Coordinates of C-alpha atoms in Angstrom, one line a residue:
Chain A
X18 CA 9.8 18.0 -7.2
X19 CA 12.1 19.7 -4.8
X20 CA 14.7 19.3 -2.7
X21 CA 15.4 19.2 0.6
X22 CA 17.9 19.7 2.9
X23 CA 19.7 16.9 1.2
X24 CA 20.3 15.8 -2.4
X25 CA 18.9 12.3 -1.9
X26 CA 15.4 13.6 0.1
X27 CA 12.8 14.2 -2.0
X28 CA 9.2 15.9 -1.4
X29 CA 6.5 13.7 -3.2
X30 CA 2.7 14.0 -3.7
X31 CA 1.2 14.8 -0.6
X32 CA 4.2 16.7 1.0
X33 CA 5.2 13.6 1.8
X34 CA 9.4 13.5 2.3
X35 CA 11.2 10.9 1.1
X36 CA 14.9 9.6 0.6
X37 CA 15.5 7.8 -2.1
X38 CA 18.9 5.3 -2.1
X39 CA 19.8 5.7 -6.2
X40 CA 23.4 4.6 -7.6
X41 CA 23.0 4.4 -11.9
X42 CA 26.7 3.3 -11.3
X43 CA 26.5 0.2 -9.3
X44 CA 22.8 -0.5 -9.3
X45 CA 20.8 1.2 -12.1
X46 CA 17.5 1.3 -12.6
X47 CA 16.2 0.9 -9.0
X48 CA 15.6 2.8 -6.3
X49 CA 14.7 2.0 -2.4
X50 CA 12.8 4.9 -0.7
X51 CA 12.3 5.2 3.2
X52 CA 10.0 7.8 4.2
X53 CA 11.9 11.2 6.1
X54 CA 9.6 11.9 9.2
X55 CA 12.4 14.8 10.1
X56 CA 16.2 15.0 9.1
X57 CA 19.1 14.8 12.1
X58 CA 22.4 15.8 11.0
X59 CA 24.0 16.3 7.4
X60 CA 27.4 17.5 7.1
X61 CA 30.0 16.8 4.9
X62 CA 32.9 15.4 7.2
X63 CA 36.5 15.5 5.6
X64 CA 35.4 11.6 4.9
X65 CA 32.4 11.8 3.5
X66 CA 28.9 13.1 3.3
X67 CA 26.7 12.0 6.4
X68 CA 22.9 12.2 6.9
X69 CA 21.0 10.9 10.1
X70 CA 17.4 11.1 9.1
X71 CA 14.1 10.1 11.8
X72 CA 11.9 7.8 9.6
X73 CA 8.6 6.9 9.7
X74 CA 8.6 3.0 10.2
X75 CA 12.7 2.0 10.2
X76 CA 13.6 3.9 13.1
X77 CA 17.0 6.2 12.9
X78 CA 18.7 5.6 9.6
X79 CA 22.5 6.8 8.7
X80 CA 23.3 7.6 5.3
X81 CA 27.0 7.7 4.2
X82 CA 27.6 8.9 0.7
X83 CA 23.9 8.3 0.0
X84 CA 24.1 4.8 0.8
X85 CA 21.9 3.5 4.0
X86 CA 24.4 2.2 6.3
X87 CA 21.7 0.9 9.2
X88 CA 18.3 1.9 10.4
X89 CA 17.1 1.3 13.6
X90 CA 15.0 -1.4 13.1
X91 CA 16.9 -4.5 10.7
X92 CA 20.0 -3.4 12.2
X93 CA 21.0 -6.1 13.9
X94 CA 20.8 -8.6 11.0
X95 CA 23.9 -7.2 9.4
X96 CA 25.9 -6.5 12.7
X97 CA 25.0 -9.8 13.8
X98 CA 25.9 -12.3 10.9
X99 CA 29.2 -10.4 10.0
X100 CA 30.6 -10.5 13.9
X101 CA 29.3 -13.8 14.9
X102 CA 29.9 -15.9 12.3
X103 CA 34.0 -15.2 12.5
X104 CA 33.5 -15.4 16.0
X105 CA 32.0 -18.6 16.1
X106 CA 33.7 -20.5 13.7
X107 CA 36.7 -20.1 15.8
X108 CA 36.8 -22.3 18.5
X109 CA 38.7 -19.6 20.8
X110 CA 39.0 -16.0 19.6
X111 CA 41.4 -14.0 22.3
X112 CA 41.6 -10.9 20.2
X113 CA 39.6 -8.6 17.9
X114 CA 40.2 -6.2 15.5
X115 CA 37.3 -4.3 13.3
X116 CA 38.2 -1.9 10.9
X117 CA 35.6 1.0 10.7
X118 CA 32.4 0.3 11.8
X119 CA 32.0 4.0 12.9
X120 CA 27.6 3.0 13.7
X121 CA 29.5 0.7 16.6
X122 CA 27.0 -2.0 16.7
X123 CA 30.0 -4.4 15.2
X124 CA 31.6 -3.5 18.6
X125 CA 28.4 -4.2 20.3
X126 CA 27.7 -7.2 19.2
X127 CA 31.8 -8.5 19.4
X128 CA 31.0 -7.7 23.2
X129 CA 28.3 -10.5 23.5
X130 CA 31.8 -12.7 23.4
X131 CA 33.7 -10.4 26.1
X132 CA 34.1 -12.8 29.1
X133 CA 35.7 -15.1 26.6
X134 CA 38.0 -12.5 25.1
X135 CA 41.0 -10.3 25.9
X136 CA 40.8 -7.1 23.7
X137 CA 38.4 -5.3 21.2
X138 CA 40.3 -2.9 19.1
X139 CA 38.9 -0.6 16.9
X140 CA 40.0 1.6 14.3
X141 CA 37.7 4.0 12.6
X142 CA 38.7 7.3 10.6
X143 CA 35.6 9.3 10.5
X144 CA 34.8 10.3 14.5
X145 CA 31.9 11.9 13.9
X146 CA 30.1 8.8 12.6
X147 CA 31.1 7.3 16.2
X148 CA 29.3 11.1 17.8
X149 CA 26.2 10.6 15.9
X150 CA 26.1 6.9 16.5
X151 CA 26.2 7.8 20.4
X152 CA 23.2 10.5 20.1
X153 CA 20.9 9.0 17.6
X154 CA 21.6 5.2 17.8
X155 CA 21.9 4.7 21.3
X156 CA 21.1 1.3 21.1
X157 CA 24.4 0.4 19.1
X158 CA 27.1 2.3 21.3
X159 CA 26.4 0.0 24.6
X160 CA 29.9 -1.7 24.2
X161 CA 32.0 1.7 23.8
X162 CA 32.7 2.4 27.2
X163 CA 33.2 -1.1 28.3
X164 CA 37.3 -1.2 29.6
X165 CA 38.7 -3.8 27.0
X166 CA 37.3 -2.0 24.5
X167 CA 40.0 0.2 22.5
X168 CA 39.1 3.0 20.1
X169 CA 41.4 4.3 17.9
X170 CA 40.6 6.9 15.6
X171 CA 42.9 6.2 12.5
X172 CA 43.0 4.7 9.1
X173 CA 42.7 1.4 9.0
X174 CA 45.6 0.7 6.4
X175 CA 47.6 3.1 8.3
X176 CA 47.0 0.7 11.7
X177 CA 47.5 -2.6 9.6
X178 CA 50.8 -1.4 8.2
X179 CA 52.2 -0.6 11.8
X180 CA 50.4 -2.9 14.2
X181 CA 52.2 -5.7 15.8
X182 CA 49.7 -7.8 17.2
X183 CA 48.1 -11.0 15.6
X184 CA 44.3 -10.6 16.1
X185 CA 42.3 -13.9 16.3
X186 CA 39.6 -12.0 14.2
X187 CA 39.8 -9.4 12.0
X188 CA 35.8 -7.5 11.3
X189 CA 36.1 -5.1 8.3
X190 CA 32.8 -2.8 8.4
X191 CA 33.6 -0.5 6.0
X192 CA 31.2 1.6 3.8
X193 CA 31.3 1.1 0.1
X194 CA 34.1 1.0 -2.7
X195 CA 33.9 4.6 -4.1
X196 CA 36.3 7.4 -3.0
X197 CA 38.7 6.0 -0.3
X198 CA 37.0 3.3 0.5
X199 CA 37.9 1.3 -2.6
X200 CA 41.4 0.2 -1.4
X201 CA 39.3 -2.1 0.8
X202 CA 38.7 -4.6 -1.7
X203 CA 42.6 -4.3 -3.2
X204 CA 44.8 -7.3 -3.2
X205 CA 47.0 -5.0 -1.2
X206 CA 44.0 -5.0 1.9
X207 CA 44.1 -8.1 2.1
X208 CA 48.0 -8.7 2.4
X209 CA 47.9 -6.0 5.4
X210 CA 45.0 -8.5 6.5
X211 CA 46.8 -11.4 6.4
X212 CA 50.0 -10.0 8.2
X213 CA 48.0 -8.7 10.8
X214 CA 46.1 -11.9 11.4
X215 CA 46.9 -14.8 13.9
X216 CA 47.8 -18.5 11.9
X217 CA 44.5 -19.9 13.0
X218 CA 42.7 -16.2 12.0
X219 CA 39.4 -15.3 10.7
X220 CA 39.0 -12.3 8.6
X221 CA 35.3 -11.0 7.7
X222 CA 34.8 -8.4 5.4
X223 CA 31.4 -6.8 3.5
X224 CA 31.3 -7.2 0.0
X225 CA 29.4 -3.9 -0.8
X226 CA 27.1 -6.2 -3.5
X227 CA 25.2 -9.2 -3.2
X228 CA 24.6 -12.0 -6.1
X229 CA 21.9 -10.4 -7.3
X230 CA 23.6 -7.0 -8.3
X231 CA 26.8 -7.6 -9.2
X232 CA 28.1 -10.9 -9.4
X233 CA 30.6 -10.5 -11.5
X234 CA 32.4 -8.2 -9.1
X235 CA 31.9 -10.9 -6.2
X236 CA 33.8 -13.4 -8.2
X237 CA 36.7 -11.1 -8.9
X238 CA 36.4 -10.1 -5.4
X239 CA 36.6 -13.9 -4.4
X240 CA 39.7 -14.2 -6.9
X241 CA 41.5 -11.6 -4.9
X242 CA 41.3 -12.6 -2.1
X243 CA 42.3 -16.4 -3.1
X244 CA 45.5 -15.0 -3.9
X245 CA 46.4 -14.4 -0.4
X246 CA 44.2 -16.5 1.7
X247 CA 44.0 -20.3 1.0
X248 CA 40.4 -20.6 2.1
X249 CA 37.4 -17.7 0.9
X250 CA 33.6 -18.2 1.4
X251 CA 31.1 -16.2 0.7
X252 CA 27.4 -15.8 2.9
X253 CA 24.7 -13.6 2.7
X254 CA 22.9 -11.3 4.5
X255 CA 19.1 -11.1 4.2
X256 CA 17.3 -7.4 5.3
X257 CA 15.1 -5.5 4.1
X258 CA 17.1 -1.4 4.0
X259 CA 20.4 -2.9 1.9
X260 CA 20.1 -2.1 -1.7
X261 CA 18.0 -5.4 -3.1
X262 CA 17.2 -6.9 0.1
X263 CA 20.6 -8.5 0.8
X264 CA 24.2 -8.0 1.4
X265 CA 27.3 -10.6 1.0
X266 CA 30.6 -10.8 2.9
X267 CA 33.2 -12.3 2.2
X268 CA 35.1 -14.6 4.8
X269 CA 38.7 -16.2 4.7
X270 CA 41.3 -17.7 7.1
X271 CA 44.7 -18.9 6.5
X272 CA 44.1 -22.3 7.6
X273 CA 42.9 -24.2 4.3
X274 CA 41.3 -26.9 6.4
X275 CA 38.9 -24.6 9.1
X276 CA 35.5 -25.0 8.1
X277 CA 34.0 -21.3 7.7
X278 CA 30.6 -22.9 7.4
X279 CA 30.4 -24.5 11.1
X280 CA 29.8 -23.0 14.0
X281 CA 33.3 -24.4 16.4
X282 CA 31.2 -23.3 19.4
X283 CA 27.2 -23.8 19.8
X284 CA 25.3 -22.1 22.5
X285 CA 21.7 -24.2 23.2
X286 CA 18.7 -22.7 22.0
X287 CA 17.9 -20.9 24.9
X288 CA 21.3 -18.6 24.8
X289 CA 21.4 -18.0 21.3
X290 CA 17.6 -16.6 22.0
X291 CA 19.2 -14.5 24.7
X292 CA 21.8 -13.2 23.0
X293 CA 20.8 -12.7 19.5
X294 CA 18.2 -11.8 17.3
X295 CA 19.4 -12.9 13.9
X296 CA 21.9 -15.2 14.4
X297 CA 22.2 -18.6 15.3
X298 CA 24.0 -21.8 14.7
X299 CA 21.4 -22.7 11.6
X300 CA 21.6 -19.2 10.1
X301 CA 25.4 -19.5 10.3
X302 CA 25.2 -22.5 8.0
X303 CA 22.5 -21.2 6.1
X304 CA 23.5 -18.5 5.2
X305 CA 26.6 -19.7 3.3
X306 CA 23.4 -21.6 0.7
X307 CA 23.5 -19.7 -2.4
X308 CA 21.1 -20.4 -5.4
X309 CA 22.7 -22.8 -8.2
X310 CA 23.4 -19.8 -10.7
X311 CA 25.4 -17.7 -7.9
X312 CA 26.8 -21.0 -6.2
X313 CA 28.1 -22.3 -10.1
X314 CA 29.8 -19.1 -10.5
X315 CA 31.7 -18.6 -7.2
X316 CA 32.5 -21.8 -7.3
Chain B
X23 CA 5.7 15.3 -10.4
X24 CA 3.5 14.5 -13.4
X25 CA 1.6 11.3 -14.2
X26 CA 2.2 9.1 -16.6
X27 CA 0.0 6.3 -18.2
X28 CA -0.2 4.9 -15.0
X29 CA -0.7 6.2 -11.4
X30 CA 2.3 4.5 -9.9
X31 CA 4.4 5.9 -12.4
X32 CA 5.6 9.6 -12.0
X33 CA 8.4 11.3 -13.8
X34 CA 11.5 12.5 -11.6
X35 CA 14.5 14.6 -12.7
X36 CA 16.0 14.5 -15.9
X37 CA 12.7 13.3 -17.3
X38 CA 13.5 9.1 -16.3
X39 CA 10.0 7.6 -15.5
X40 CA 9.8 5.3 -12.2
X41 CA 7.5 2.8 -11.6
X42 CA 7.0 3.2 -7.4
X43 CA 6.1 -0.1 -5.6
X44 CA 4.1 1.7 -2.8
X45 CA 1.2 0.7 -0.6
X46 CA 1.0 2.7 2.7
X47 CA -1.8 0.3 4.5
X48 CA 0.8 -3.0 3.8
X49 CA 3.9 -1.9 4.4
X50 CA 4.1 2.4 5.0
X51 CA 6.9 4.4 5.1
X52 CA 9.5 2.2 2.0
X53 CA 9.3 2.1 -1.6
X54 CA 11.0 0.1 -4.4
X55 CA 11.5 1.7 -7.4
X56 CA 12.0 0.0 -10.8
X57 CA 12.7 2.8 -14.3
X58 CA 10.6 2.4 -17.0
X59 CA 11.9 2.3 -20.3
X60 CA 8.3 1.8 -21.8
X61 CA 4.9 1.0 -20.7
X62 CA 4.1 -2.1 -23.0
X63 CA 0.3 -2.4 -21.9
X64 CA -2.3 -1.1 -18.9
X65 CA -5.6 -2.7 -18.4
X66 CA -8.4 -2.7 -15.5
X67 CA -9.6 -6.0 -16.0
X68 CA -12.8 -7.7 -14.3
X69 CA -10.5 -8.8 -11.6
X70 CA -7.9 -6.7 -11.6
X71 CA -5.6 -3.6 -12.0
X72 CA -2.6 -4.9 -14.7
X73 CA 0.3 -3.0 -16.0
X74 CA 3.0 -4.4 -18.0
X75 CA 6.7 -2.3 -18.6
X76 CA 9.6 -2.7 -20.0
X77 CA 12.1 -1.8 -17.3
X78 CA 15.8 -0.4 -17.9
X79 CA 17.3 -2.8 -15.6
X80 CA 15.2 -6.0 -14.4
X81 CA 13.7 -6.8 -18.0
X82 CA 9.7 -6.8 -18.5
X83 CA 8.0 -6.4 -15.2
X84 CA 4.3 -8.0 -14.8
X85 CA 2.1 -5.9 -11.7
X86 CA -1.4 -6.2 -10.6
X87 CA -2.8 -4.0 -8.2
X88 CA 0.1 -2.2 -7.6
X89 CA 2.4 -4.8 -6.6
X90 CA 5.0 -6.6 -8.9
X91 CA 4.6 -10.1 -9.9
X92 CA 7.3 -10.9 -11.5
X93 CA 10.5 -9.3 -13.4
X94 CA 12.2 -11.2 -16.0
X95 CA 15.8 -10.9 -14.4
X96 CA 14.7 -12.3 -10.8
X97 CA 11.3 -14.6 -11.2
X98 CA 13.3 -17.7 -11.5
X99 CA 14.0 -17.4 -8.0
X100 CA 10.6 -17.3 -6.3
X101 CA 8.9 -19.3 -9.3
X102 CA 11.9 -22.1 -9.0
X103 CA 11.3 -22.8 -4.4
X104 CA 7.4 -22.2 -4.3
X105 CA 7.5 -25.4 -7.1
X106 CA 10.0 -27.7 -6.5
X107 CA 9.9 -27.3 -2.9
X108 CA 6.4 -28.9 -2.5
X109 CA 7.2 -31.7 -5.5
X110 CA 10.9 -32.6 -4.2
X111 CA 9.2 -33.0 -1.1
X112 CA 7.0 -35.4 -1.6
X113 CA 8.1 -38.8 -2.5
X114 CA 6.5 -39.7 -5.9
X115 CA 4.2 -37.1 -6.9
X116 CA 1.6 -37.6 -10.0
X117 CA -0.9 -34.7 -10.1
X118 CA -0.2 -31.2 -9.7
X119 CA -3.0 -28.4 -9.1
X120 CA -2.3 -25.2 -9.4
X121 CA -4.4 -22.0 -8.4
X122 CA -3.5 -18.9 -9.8
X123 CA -0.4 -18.9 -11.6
X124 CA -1.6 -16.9 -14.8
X125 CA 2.2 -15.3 -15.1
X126 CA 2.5 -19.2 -16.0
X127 CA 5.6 -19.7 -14.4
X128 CA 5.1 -21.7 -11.9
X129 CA 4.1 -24.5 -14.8
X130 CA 6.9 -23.8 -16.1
X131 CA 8.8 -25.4 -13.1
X132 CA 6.5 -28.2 -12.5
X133 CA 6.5 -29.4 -16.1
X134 CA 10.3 -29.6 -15.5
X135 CA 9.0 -32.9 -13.4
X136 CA 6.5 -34.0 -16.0
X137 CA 8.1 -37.2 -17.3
X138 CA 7.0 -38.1 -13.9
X139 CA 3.9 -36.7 -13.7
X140 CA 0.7 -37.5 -14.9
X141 CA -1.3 -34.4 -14.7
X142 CA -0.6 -30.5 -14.5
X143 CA -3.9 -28.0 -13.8
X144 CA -3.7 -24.9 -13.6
X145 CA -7.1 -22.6 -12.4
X146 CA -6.4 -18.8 -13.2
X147 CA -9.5 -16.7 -13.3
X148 CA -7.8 -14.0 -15.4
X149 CA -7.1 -15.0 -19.0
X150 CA -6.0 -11.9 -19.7
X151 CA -2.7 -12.4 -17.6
X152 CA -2.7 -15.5 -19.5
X153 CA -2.4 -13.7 -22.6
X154 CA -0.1 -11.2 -21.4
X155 CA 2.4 -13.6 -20.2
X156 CA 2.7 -15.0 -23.7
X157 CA 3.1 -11.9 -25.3
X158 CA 5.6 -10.3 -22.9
X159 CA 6.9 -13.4 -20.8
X160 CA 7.6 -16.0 -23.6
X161 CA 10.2 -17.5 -21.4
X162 CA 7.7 -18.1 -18.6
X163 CA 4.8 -20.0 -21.1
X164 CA 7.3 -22.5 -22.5
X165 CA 4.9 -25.8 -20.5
X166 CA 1.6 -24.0 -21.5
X167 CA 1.1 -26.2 -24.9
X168 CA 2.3 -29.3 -23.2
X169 CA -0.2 -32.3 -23.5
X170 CA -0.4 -32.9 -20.2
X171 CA -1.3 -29.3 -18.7
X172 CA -4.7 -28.5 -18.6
X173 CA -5.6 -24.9 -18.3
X174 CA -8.8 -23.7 -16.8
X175 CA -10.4 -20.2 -16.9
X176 CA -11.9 -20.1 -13.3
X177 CA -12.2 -18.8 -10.1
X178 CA -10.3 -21.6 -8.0
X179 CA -12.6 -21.5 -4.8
X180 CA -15.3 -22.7 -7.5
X181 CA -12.7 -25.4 -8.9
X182 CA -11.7 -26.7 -5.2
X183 CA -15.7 -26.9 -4.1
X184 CA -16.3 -29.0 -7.0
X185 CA -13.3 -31.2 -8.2
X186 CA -13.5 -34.7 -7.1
X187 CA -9.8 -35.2 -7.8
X188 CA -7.0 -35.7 -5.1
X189 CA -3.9 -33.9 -6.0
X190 CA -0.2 -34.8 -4.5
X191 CA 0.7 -31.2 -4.6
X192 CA -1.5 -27.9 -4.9
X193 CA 0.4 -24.7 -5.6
X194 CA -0.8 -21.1 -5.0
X195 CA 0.3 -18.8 -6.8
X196 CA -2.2 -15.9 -5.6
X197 CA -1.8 -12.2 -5.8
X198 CA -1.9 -10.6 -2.3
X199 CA -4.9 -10.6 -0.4
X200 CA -6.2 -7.4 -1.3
X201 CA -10.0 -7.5 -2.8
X202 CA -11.4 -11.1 -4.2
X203 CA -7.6 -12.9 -3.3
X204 CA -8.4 -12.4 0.2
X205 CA -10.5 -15.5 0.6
X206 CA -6.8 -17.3 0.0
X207 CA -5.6 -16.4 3.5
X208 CA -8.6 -17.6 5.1
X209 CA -9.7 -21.0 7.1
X210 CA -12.1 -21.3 4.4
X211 CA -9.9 -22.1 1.8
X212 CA -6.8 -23.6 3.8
X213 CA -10.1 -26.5 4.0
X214 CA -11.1 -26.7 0.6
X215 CA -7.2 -27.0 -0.4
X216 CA -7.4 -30.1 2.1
X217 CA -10.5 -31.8 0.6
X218 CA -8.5 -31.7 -3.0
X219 CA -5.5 -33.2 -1.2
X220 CA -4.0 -36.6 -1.3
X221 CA -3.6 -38.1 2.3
X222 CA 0.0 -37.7 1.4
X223 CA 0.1 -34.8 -0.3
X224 CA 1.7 -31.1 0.1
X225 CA 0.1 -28.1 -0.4
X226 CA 2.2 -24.3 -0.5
X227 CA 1.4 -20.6 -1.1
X228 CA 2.7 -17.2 -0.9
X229 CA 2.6 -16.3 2.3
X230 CA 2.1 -12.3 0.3
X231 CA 4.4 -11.1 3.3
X232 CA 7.8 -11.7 4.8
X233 CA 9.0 -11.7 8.1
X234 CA 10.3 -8.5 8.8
X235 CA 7.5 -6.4 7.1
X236 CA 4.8 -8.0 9.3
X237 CA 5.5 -11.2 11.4
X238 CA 2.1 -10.9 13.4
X239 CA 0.2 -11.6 9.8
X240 CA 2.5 -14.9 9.3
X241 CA 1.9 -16.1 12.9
X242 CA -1.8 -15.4 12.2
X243 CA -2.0 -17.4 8.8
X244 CA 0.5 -20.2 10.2
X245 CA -2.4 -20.6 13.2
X246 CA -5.1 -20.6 10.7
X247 CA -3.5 -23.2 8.9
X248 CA -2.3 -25.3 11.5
X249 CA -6.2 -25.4 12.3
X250 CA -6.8 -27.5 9.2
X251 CA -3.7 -29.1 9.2
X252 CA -1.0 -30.7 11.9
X253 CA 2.2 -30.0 9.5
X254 CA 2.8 -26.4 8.9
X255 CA 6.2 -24.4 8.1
X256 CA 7.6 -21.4 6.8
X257 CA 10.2 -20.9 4.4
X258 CA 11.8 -17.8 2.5
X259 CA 12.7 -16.5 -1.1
X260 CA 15.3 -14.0 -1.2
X261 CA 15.2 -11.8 -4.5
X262 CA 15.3 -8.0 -5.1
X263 CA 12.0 -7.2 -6.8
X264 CA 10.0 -8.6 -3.8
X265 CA 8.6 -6.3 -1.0
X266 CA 12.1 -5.9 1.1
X267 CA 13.8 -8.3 -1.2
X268 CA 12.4 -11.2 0.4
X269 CA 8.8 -13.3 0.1
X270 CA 7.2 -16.0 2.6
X271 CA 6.0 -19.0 1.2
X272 CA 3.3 -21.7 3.7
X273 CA 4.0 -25.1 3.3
X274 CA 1.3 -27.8 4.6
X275 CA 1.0 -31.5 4.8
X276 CA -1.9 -33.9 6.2
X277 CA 0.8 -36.2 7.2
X278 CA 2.1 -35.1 10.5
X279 CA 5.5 -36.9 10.3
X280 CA 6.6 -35.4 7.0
X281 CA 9.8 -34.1 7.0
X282 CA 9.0 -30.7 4.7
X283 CA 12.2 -29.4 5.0
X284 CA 14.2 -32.4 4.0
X285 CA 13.9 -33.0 -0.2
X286 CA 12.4 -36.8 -0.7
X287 CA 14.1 -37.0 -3.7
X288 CA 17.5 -35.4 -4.2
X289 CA 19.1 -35.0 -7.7
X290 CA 22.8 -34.8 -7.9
X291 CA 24.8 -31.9 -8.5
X292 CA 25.1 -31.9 -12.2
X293 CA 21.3 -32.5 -12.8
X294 CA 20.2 -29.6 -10.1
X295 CA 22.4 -27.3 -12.5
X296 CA 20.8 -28.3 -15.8
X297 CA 17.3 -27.5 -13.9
X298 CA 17.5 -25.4 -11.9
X299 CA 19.0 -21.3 -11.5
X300 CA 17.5 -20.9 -8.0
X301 CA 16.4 -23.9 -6.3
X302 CA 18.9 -27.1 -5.3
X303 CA 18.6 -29.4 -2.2
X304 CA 20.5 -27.0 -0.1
X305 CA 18.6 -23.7 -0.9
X306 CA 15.3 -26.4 -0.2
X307 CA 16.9 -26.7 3.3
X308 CA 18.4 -23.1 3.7
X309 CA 15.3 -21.5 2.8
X310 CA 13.5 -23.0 6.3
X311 CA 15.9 -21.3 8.3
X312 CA 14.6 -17.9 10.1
X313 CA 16.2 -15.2 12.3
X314 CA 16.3 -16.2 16.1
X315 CA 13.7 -13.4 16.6
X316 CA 11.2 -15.0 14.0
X317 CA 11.5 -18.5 14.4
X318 CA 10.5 -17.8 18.1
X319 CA 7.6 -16.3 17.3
X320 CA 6.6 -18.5 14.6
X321 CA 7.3 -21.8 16.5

């Protein structure tokens, strides 16, 4: 077997090239392949090490630290459930804050909800994954030029610690707890969270697991964040390019009583089909169903 | 990249073997990978290609033709909704037929119903599997000695042709339709599985494909059915080991007015915990629900 031009792409039988997703430390024993039809881009940035490879049936795919962070084609799923459910279960969001979500198609999809809001701010560290994003998905940048969008690239911690705004919603799209990445899911994270979030707020964060991997770390993720927030839920995501077919996030306001499961707001059926692929008022509630083992145990 | 004992398992670096769940016709261009830790037995049999490992991760793993069956760690999931799905929605079911199945797990779940019941049968035409399960899957053969299960080696379209019985629910639990199982997905059989069914009974199978790998197929099979009967849905499983961590199941009725989605009988919380790992009256529910995108093309 050799190597290619990156550690994770491998040439199989055939001549075929394919990269293989592998982490023995937070998901042994399994791998999920996607077939390279030609590699993009892979540098190391100061932040991390980024590879934009053409596939042959999942469209673009960005790779951060060897971890698929979208593909062109199931996308929207994830960008979709973690900006509209916050967004929905308020009933009137003004102000918007996402932390990373470098791919933009968090922004995009926030600016479905633009006529109803004032700002979008942003604050991602790593500007190259916002240059790549603009030349090889093309499809996910269509928000960043819009004029109440505001991009500011900057730690996130480093904005929370100094920002004085309340934000209505607070998005974090971060990639996953190794390296710097890890203070994300820090007591600490969410206390910057919380003082950075409106009294009727709704934060929204990715879990980097889902029930099936690591449960255990949901639940102590879940404990966290019930030490600052009153209210925590936790939903899934269901596509097929995250590790295991699924992805959690974790959701929590500081009003005890909001229902995270309902949708406050309900477009009919004909504007949700507009608007969204993935989402809708039913997937909203559904996706908050977890089997009886997972639903025992976060509970 | 040598071969091992069997041809979907190659050796990569440092000498860890991979079993490669890959088939380029079904769905090209992704693979799921699972490590061996031993091959425990490989067989052609008359019917079909079986290999049985020990993974390092996901416990024994049972595939035929390529294509995982079942892993111990995750077959609860998909073994628990395409079972008590059908028999919770229903309002007093009393015989159960099921074809295929020879993993035995899906009697497993229905005999969790049995002091209700008054009949489970179960028509696998590979006794081998049968054999195989017991040996490597003792957890999933617990209901096999039960009294009232009645096992016959057989090819099911035979069994359908000539039983005179009406069933209340017919399960199948096919492999996909590659070779003899393709007869399953057919009009052919969708009206054989009506003949053998109560005027108020509820038929389900594996769908072998999910909505994101190809949604064309489903809409196909979903017309097919709805040609032999006037109550068809779609629901999903969500567990790692499947094709894109996710598996379609096809649920029928004669009666028109049945509500498929909505449980008949509901147990309460405490009960659904002793029961069940996967299923409960809200993952019955949950499991209807589809992305925007594929519930307009399904509907």
């Amino acid at each position: 077997m050799s190597s290619s031009t990156h550690p994770s792409i491998q040439t199989l039988e055939l001549g075929e090239q394919w990269f293989f997703e592998k982490d023995p430390a937070t998901f042994p024993g399994q791998i999920f392949g996607l077939q390279v039809a030609r590699v993009l881009h892979h540098t190391k940035s100061p932040f991390q090490d980024i590879l934009v490879f053409e596939s042959t049936d999942y469209g673009n795919v960005l790779v951060l630290n060897g971890i698929i962070q979208c593909t062109e084609r199931d996308e929207f799923a994830y960008q979709e459930l973690i900006s509209h459910t916050p967004l929905m279960a308020h009933s009137n969001p003004k102000n918007v804050l996402i932390i990373g979500g470098g791919d933009c198609g968090v922004a995009r999809e926030v600016g479905k909800h633009i006529e109803t809001l004032e700002s979008v701010t942003m604050v991602e560290i790593d500007a190259l994954v916002i240059e790549l994003a603009k030349k090889y998905f093309p499809n996910m940048t269509t928000f960043v030029e819009h004029p109440k969008f505001d991009l500011i690239i900057d730690d996130g911690f480093k904005f929370l610690k100094e920002t004085t705004k309340k934000y209505d919603v607070i998005i974090t799209d971060s990639s996953d707890p190794e390296g710097p990445a890890v203070e994300f899911f820090r007591e600490g994270y969410f206390n910057l969270l919380s003082n950075a979030l409106a009294d009727d707020g709704i934060v929204i964060m990715q879990s980097s697991e889902n029930i099936w991997l690591n449960l255990p770390y949901i639940k102590s993720l879940n404990v966290t964040a019930k030490k600052v927030f009153p209210n925590v839920l936790f939903s899934q995501c269901y596509m097929p390019s995250y590790t295991g077919g699924q992805l959690g996030l974790l959701i929590a306001s500081k009003n005890a009583k909001l229902d995270l499961k309902r949708p406050q707001r309900i477009f009919d059926s004909e504007t949700e089909m507009k608007l969204f692929k993935y989402y809708s008022s039913e997937i909203h509630e559904a996706s908050f169903v977890l089997p009886t083992w997972a639903k025992n145990v976060l509970s």
